[in-house]
C-alpha positions as a printed Julia matrix, in Angstrom:
303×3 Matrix{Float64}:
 222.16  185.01  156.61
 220.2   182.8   154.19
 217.21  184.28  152.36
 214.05  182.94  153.3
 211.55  182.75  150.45
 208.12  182.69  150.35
 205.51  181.25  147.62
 201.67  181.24  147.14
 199.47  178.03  147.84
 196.38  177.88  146.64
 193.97  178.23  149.28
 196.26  178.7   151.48
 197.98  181.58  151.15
 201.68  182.73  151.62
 203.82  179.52  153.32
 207.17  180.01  154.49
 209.74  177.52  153.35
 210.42  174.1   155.16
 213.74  172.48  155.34
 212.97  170.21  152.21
 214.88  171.72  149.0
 211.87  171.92  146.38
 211.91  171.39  142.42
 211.25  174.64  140.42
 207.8   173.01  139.44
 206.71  173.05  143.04
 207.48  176.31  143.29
 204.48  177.13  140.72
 202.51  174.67  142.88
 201.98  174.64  146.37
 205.28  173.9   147.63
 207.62  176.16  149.28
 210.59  178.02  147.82
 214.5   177.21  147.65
 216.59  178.76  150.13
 219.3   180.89  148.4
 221.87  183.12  149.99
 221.4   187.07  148.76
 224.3   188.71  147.01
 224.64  192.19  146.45
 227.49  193.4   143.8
 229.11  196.93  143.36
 230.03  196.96  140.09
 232.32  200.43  140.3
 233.04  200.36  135.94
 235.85  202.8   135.67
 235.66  205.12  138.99
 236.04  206.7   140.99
 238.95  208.66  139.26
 241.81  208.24  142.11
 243.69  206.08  144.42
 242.39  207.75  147.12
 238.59  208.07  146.78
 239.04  204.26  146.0
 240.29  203.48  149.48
 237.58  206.15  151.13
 235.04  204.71  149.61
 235.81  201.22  150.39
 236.21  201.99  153.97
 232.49  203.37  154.37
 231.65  200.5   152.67
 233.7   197.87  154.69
 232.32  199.73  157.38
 228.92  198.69  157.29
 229.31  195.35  156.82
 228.99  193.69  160.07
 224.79  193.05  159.73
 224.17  192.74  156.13
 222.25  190.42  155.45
 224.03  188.26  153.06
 227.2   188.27  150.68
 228.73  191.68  149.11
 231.08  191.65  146.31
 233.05  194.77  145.26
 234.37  195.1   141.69
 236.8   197.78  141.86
 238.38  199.12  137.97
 242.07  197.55  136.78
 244.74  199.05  134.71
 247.9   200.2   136.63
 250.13  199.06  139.37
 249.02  200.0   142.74
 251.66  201.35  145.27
 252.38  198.99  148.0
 249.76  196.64  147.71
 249.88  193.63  149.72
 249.55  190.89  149.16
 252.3   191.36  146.82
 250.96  189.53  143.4
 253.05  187.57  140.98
 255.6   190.12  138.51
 253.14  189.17  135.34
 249.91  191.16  136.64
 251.25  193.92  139.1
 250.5   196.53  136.75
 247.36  196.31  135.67
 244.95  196.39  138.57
 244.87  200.16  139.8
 242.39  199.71  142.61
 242.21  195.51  143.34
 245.3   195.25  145.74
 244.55  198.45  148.18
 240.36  197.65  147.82
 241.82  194.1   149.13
 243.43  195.19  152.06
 240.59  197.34  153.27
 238.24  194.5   152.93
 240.2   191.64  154.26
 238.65  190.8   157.38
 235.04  191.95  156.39
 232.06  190.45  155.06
 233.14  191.61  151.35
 234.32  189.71  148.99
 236.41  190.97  145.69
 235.69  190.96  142.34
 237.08  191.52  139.23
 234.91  192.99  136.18
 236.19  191.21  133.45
 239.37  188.71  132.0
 240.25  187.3   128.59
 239.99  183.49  128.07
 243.71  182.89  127.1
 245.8   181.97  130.57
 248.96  184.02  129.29
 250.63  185.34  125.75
 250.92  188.71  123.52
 247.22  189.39  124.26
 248.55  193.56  125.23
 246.06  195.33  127.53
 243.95  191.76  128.21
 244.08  190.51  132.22
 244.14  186.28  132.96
 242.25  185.24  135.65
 244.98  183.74  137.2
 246.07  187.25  137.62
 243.0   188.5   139.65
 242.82  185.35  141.45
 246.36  185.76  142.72
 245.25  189.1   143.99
 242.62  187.54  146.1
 239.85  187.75  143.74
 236.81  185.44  143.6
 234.28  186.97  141.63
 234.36  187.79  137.7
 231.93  189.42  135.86
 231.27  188.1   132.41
 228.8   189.51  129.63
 228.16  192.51  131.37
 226.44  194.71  129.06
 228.81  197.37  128.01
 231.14  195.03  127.79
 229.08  193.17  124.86
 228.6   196.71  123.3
 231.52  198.63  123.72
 233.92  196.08  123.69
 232.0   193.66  121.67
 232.25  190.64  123.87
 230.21  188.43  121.59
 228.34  185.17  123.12
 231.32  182.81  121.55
 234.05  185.55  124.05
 231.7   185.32  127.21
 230.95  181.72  126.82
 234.61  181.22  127.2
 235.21  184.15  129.37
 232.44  182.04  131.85
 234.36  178.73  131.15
 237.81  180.22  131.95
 236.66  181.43  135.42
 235.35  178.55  136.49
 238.23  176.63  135.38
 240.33  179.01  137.72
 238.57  178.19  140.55
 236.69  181.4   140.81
 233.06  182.12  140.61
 231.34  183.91  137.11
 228.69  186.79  137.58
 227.01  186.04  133.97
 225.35  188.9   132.96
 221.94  188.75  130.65
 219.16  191.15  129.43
 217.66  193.14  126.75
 218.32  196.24  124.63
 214.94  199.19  124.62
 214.54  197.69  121.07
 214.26  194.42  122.14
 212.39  195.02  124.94
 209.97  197.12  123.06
 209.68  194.26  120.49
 208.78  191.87  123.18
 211.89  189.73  122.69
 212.95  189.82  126.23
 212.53  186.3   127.23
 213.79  184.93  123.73
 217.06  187.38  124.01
 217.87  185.6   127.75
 217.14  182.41  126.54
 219.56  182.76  123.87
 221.83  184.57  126.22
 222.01  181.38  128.43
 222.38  178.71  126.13
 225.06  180.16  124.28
 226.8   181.47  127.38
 226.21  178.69  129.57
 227.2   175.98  126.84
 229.59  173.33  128.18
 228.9   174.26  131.6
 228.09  171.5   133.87
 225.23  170.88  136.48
 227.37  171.07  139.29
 229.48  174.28  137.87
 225.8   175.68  136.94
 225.22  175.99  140.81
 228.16  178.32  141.18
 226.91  180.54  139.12
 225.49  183.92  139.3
 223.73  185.01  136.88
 222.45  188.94  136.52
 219.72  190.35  134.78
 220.66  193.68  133.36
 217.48  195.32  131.3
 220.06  197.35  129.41
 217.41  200.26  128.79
 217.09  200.21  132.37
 220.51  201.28  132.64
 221.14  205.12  133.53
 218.43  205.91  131.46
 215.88  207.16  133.86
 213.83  204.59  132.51
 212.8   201.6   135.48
 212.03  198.37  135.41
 209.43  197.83  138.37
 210.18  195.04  140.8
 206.87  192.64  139.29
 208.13  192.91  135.77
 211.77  191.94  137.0
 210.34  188.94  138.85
 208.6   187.74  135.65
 211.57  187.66  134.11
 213.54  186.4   136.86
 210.88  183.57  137.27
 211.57  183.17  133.49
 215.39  182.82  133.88
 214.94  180.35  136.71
 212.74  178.23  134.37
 214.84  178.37  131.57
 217.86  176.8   133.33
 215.53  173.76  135.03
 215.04  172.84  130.98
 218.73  173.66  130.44
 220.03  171.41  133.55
 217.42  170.59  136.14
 215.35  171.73  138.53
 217.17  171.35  142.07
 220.2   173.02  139.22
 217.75  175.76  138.77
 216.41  176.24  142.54
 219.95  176.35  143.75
 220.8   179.14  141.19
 220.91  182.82  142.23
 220.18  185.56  139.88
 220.71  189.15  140.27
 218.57  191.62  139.21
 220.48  194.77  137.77
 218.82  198.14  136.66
 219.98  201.17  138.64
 219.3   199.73  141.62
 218.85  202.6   144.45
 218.22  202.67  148.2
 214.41  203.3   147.78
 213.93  200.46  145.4
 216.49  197.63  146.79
 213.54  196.66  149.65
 211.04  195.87  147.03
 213.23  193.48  144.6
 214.63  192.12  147.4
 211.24  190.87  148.63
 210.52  188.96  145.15
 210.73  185.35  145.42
 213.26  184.84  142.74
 215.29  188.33  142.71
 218.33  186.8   144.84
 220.27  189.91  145.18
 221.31  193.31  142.79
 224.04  194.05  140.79
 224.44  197.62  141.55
 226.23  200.44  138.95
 226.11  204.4   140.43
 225.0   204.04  143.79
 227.63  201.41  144.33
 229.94  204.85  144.36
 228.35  206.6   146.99
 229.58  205.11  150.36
 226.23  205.92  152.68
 223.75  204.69  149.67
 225.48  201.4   148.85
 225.75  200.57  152.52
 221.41  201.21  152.83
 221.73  198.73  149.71
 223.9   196.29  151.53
 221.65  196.56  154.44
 218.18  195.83  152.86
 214.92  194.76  154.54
């Protein structure tokens, strides 16, 4: 199902969207909003801790599929070979993707698609413990994330890594999931905007127009983050709204209105309804609840 949007015109209140596709300047005007498919993303970081409650848990998920409301991505963990999994991958990557191949079968003929949650840039080479993304595209996957936050922390992925990270995926035919957002100190400092616009330009740099509208782009407020702490759904649309406009100066605007951008701060079943209704949230990238089979579905299956 496609998203409808909705905008406010000036004295004349809320007006759906037509079939015209609208520049990101009309949408601060009094022309309606860009039609954008929702995408919803279970970003499962290293769980759950076994073969087993992998498969479970992708079942209840795959399970609830049939009505969502848009697209679903699941990014299982990788590391080692999973038993039996079909179909059978090439001898260079079948041991380092613990969860991909049997999440893969489960999925298959749902809605779901399959994601990985992060590669290296080189295609091959004595890079020990690093994944290609031919690798995870031979395993069926079609989403990567890139820049995701603890990633850029704990692993230092610096913008130079996730700029090519984002290149590399494209390159392979696959679609990036480019994470963005602010640290509490920044955010406290009021650098949010500035630390997203940097974000994008030096992530996005070399990336075409027409590779820019493949894109997904996330924004994680990384103090938002299992902290307790929330970001409500008007201050993520600012920035959202923000994102969107920074990418119409980057590329264009039709670029910018066909973009979608995630919003992802521990999303949960009683907040998913109200980000979901913002004009420019376009879907969630979702951390814990994305491991609990009954709440991820509600997510899935938002108003």
């Amino acid at each position: 199902m496609i998203k409808t949007l909705l905008c406010l015109a000036p004295a004349l209140g809320l007006v759906a969207r037509g079939p015209a596709l609208p520049t990101y300047a009309a949408r601060a005007g009094v022309a309606p909003m860009a039609m954008r498919t929702s995408v919803i993303g279970g970003n499962w970081k290293m769980n759950p801790t076994s073969l087993a409650d992998a498969k479970e848990l992708a079942t209840v998920v795959a399970a609830e599929t049939a009505d969502m409301p848009g697209e679903a991505i699941i990014f299982p963990p990788r590391g080692a070979r999973v038993p039996g999994a079909r179909p059978r991958p090439p001898a260079h990557s079948t041991r380092r993707f613990p969860f991909i191949g049997a999440v893969s079968e489960i999925i298959k003929d749902t809605k779901l698609h399959l994601g990985a949650q992060s590669c290296f840039f080189e295609d091959s080479g004595a890079y020990t413990g690093a994944v290609a993304a031919s690798m995870v595209k031979s395993m069926g996957v079609t989403y990567i994330l890139t820049g995701h936050s603890e990633r850029r922390s704990l692993f230092m992925d610096d913008d130079t890594a996730v700029n090519k990270k984002t290149l590399k995926v494209l390159e392979s035919g696959m679609i990036p999931v480019l994470c963005i957002g602010e640290t509490k100190d920044e955010y406290d400092a009021g650098l949010c905007e500035s630390v997203c616009a940097i974000q994008l330009a030096k992530d996005l740099a070399g990336v075409s127009a027409e590779d820019m509208k493949k894109i997904v782009i996330a924004y994680e407020p990384v103090w938002a983050i299992g902290t307790g702490l929330v970001c409500p759904s008007d201050k993520a649309q600012e920035v959202h709204k923000f994102i969107r406009s920074k990418l119409a100066s980057m590329y264009d605007e039709a670029t910018a209105d066909a973009v979608r951008i995630q919003y992802g701060g521990s999303v949960t079943p009683d907040s998913v309804d109200e980000l979901m209704s913002m004009p420019d949230i376009d879907g969630c990238l979702v951390g814990g609840a994305s491991l609990v089979g009954d709440k991820f579905a509600r997510i899935l299956n938002y108003k």
